[in-house]
Backbone as ProteinMPNN parsed JSONL, in Angstrom:
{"seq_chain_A": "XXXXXXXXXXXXXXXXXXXXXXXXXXXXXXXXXXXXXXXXXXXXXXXXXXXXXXXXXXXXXXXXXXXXXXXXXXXXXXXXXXXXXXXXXXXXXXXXXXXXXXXXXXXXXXXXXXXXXXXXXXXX", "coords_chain_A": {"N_chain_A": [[0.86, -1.163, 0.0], [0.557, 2.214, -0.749], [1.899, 5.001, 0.463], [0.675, 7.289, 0.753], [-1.986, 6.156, 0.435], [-2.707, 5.257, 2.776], [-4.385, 6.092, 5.004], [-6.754, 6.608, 3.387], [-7.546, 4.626, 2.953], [-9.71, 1.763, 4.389], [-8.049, -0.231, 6.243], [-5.728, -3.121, 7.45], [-2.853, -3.95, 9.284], [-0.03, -5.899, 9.554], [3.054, -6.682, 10.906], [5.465, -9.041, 10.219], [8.416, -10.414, 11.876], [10.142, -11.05, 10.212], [12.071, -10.531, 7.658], [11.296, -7.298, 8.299], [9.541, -6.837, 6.757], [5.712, -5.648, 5.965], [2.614, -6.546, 6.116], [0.066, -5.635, 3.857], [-3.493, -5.566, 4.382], [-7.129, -5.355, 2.957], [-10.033, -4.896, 5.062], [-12.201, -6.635, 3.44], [-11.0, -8.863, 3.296], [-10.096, -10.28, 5.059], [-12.654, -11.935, 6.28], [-12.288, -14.24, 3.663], [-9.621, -14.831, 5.012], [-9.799, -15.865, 7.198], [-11.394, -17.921, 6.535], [-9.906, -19.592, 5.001], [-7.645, -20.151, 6.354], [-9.324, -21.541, 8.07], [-10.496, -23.79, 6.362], [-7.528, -24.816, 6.471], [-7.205, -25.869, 8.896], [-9.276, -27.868, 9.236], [-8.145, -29.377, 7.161], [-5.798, -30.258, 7.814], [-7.086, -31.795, 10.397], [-8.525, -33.306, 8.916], [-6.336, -35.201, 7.804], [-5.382, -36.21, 10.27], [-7.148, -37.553, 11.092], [-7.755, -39.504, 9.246], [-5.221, -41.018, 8.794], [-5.344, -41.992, 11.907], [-7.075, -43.833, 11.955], [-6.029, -45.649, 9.397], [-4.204, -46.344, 11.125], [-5.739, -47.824, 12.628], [-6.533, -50.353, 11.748], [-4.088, -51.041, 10.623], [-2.614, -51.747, 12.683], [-4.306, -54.504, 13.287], [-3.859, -56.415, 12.219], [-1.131, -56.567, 12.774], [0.601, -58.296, 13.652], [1.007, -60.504, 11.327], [2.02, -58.438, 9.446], [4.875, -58.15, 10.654], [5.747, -60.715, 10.37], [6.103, -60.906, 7.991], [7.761, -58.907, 7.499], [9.943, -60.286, 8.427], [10.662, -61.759, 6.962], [10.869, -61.545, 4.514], [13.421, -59.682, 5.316], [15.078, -61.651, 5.694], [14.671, -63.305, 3.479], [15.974, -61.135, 1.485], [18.72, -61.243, 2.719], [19.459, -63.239, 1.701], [19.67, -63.656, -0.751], [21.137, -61.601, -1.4], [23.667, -62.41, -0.013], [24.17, -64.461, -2.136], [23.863, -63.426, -4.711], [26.768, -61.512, -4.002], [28.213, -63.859, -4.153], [27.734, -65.219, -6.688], [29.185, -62.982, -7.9], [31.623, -63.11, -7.042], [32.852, -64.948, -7.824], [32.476, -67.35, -5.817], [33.079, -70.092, -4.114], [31.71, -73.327, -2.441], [32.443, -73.971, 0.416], [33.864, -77.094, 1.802], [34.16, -79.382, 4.137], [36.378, -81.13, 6.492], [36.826, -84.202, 8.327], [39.468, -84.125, 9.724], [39.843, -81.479, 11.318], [41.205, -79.844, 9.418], [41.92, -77.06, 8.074], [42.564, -75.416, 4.523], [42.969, -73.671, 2.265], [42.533, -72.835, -0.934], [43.319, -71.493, -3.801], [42.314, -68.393, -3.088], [41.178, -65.597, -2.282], [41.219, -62.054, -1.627], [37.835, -60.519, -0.899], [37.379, -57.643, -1.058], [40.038, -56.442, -1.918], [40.09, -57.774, -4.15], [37.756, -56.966, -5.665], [38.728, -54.178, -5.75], [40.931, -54.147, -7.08], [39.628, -54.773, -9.905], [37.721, -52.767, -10.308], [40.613, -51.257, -10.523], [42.441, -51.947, -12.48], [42.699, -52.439, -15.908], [41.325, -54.576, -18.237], [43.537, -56.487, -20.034], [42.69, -57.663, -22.675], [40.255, -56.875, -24.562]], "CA_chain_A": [[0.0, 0.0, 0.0], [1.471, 3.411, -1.347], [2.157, 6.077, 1.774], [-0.733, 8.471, -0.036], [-3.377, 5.791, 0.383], [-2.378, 4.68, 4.089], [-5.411, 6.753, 5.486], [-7.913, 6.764, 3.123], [-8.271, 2.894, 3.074], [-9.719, 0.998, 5.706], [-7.214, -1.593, 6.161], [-4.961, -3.887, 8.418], [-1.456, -4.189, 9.208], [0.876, -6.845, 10.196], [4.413, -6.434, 10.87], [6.355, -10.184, 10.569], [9.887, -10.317, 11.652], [11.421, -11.369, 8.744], [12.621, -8.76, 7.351], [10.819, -6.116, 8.865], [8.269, -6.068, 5.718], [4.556, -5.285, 6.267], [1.723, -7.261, 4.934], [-1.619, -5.046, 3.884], [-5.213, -6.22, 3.606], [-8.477, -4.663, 3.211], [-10.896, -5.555, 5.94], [-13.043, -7.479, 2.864], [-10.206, -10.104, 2.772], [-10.583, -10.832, 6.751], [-13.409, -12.977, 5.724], [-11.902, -15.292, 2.86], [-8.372, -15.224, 5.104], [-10.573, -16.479, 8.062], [-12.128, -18.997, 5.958], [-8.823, -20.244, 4.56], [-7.517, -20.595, 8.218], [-10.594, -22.849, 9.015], [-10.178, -25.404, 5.575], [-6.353, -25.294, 6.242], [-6.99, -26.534, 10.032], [-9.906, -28.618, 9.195], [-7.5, -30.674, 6.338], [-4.978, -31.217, 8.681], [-7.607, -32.828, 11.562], [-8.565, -35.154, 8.385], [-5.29, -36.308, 7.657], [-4.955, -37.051, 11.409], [-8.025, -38.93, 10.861], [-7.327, -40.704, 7.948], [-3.907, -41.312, 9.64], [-5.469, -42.702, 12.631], [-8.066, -44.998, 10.508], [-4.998, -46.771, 9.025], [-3.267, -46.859, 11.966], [-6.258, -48.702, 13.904], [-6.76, -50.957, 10.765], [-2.755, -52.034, 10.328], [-2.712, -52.799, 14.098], [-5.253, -55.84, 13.485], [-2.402, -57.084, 11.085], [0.256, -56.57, 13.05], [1.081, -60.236, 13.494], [0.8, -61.385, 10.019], [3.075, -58.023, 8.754], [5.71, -58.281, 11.446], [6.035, -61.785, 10.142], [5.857, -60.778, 6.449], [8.8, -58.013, 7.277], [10.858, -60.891, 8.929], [10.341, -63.243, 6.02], [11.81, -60.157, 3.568], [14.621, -59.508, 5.489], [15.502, -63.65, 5.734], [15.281, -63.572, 1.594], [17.293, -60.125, 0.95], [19.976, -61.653, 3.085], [19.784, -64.879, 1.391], [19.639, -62.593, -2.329], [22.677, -60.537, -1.089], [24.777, -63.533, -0.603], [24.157, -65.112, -3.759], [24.719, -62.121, -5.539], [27.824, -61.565, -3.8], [28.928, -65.414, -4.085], [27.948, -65.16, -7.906], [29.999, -61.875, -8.123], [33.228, -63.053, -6.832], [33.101, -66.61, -8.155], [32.763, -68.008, -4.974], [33.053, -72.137, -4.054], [31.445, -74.033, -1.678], [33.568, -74.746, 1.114], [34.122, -78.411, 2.07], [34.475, -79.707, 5.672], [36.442, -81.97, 6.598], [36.743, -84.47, 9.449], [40.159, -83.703, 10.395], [39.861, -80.348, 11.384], [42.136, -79.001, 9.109], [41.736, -75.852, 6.833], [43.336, -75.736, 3.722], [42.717, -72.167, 1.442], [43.376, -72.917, -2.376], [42.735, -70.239, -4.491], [42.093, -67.817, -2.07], [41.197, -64.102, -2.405], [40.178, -61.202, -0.447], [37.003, -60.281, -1.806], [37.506, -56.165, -0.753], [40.983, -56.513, -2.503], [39.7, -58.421, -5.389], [36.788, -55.762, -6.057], [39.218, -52.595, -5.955], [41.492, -54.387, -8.365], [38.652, -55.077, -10.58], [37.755, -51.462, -10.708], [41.25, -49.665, -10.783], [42.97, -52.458, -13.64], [41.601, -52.071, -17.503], [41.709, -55.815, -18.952], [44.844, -56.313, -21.327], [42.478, -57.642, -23.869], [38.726, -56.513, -24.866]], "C_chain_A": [[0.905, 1.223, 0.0], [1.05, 4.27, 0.52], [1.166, 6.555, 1.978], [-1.833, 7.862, 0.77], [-3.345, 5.784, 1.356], [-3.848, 5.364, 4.764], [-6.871, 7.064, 4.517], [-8.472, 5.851, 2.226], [-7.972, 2.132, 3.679], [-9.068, -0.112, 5.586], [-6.469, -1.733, 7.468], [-3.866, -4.031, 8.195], [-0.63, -5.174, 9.858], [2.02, -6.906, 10.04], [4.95, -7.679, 11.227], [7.385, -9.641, 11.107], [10.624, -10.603, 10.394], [11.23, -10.115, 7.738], [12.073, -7.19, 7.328], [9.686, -6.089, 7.983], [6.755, -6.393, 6.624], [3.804, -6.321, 5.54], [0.331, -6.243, 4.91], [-2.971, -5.818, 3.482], [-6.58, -5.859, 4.322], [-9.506, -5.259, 4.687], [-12.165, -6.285, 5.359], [-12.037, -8.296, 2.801], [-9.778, -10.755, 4.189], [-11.135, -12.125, 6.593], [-12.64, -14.223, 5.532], [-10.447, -15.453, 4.165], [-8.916, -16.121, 6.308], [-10.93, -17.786, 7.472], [-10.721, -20.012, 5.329], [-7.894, -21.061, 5.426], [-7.975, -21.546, 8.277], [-10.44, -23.913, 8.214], [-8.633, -25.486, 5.822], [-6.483, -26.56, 7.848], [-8.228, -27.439, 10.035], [-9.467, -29.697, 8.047], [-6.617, -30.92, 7.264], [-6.075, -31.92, 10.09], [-8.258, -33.873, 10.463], [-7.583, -35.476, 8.185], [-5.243, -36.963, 9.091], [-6.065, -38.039, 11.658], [-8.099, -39.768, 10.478], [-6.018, -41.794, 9.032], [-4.336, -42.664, 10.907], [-6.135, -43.711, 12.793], [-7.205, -46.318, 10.206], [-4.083, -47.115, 10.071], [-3.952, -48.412, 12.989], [-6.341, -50.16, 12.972], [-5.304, -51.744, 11.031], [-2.432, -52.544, 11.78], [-3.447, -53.619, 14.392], [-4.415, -56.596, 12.916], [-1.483, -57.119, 11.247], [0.564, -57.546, 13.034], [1.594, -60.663, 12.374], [2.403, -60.133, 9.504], [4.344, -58.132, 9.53], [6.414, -59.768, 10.763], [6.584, -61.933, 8.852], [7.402, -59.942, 6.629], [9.863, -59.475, 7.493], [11.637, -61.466, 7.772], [11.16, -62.211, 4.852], [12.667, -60.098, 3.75], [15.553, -60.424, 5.009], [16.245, -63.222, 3.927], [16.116, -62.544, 0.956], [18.107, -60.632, 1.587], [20.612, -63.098, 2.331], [20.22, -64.172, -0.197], [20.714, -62.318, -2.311], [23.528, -61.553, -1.135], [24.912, -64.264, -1.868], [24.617, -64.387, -4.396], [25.961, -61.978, -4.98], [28.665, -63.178, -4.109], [29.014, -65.074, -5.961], [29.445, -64.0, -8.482], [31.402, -61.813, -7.893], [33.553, -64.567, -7.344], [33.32, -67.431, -7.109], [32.67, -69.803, -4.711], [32.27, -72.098, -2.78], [32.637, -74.323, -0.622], [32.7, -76.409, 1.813], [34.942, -78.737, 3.639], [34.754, -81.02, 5.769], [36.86, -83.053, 7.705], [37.95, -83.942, 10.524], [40.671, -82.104, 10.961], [41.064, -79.691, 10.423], [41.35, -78.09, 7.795], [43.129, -75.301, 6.217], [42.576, -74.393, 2.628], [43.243, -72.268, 0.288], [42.436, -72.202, -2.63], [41.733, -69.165, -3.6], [42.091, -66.548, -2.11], [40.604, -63.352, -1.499], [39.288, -60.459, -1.176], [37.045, -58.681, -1.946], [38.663, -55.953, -2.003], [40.694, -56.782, -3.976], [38.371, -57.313, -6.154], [37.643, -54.341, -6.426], [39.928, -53.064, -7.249], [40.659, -54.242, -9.439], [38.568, -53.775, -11.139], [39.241, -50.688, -11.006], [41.974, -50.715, -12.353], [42.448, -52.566, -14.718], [42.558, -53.721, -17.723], [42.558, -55.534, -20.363], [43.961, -56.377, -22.392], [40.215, -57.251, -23.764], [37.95, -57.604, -26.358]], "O_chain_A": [[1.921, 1.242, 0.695], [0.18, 4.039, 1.36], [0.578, 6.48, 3.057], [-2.526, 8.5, 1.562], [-4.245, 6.576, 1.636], [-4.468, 4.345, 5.068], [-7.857, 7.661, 4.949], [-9.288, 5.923, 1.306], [-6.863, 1.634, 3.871], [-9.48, -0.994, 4.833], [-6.459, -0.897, 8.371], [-3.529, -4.255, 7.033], [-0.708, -5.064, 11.081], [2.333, -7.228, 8.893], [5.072, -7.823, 12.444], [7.51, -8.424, 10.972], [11.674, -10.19, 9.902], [10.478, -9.221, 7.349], [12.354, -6.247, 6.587], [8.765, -5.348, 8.327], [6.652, -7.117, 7.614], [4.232, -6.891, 4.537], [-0.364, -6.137, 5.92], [-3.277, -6.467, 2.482], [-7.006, -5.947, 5.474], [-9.246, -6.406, 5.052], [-13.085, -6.613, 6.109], [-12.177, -8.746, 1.664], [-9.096, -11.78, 4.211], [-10.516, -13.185, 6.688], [-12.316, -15.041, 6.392], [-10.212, -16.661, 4.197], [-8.384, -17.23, 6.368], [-10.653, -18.778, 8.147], [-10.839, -21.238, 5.333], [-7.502, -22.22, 5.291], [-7.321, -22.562, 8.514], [-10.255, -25.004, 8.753], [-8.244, -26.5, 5.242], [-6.022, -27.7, 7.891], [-8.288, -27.952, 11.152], [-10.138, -30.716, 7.878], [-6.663, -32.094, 7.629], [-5.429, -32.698, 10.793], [-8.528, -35.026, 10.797], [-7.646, -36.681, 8.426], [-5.078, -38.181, 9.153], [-5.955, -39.097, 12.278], [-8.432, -40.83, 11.006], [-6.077, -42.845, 9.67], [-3.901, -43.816, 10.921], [-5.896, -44.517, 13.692], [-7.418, -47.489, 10.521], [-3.278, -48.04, 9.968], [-3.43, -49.349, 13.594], [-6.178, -51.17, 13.656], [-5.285, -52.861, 11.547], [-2.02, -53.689, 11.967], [-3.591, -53.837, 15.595], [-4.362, -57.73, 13.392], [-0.662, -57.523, 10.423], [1.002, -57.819, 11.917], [2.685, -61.231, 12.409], [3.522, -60.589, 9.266], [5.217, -58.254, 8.67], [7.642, -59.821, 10.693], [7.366, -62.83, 8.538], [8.276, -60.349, 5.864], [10.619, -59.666, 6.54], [12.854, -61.608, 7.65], [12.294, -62.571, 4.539], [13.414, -60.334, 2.8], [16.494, -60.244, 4.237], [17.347, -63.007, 3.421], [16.883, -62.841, 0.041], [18.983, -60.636, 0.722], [21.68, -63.707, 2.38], [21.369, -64.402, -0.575], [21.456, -62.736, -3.2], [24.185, -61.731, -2.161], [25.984, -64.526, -2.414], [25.783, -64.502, -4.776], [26.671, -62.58, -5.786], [29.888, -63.203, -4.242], [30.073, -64.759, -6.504], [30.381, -64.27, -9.235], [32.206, -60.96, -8.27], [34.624, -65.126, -7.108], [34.225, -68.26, -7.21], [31.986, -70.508, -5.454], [32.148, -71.07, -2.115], [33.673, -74.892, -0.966], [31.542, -76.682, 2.128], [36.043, -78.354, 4.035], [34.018, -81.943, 5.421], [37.707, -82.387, 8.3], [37.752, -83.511, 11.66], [41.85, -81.751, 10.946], [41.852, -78.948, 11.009], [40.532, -78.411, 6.933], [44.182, -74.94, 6.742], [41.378, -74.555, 2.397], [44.404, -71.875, 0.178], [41.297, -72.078, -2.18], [40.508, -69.273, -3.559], [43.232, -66.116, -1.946], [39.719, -63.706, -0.72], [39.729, -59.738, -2.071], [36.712, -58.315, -3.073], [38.29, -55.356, -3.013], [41.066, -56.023, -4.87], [38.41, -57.103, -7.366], [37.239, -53.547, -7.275], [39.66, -52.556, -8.337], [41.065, -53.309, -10.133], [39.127, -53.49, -12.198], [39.205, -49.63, -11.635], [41.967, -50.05, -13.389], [41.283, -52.921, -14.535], [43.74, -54.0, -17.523], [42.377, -54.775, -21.316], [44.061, -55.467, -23.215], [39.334, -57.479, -22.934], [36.78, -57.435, -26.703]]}, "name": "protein", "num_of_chains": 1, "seq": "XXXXXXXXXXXXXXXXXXXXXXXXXXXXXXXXXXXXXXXXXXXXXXXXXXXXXXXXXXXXXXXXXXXXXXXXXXXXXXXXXXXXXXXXXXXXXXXXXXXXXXXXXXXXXXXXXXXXXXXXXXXX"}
């Protein structure tokens, strides 16, 4: 609002902090800002409705998904090794009665990965 008009229109003032600026508005936009207020704080008490809907709902199921997450984890860990076993050419190890361990062809898989990345194959 220009300096001029400041007095000869009825209006409202609000001084934020941030950066000192002003906000102007007529006393016909009271109303609608009122009303905008009331659907902003009447959508957030439905989301917390909604919200609390699905919350009462997935706590009849807790059992079953708790079980379902477990069962996920189990098979990405079982996934991950494979993939890693495939990925380094890994063997089977073999047990054998006399306790002894015996390491042929034997790599460190950390070691064996950096190589991988920093050496360019002689032939393509």
């Amino acid at each position: 609002m220009r300096a001029e008009n400041r007095r000869t229109i009825p209006a409202w003032c609000t001084e934020p902090a941030r950066r000192g600026k002003r906000f102007h508005g007529t006393f016909e936009t009271v109303e609608s800002n009122n009303q905008l207020v009331q659907l902003a704080e009447d959508e957030a008490a439905e989301i917390v409705r909604i919200l609390r809907e699905l919350t009462e709902k997935l706590q009849v199921i807790r059992g079953p998904l708790l079980a379902a997450a477990g069962t996920i984890a189990e098979l990405d860990g079982v996934f991950a090794r494979a993939r890693f076993a495939r990925d380094f050419d890994a063997a089977m190890p073999e047990f054998s009665a006399t306790n002894e361990l015996r390491l042929e062809g034997a790599r460190h898989p950390v070691l064996e990965d950096k190589l991988r990345k920093e050496v360019a194959p002689l032939f393509r």
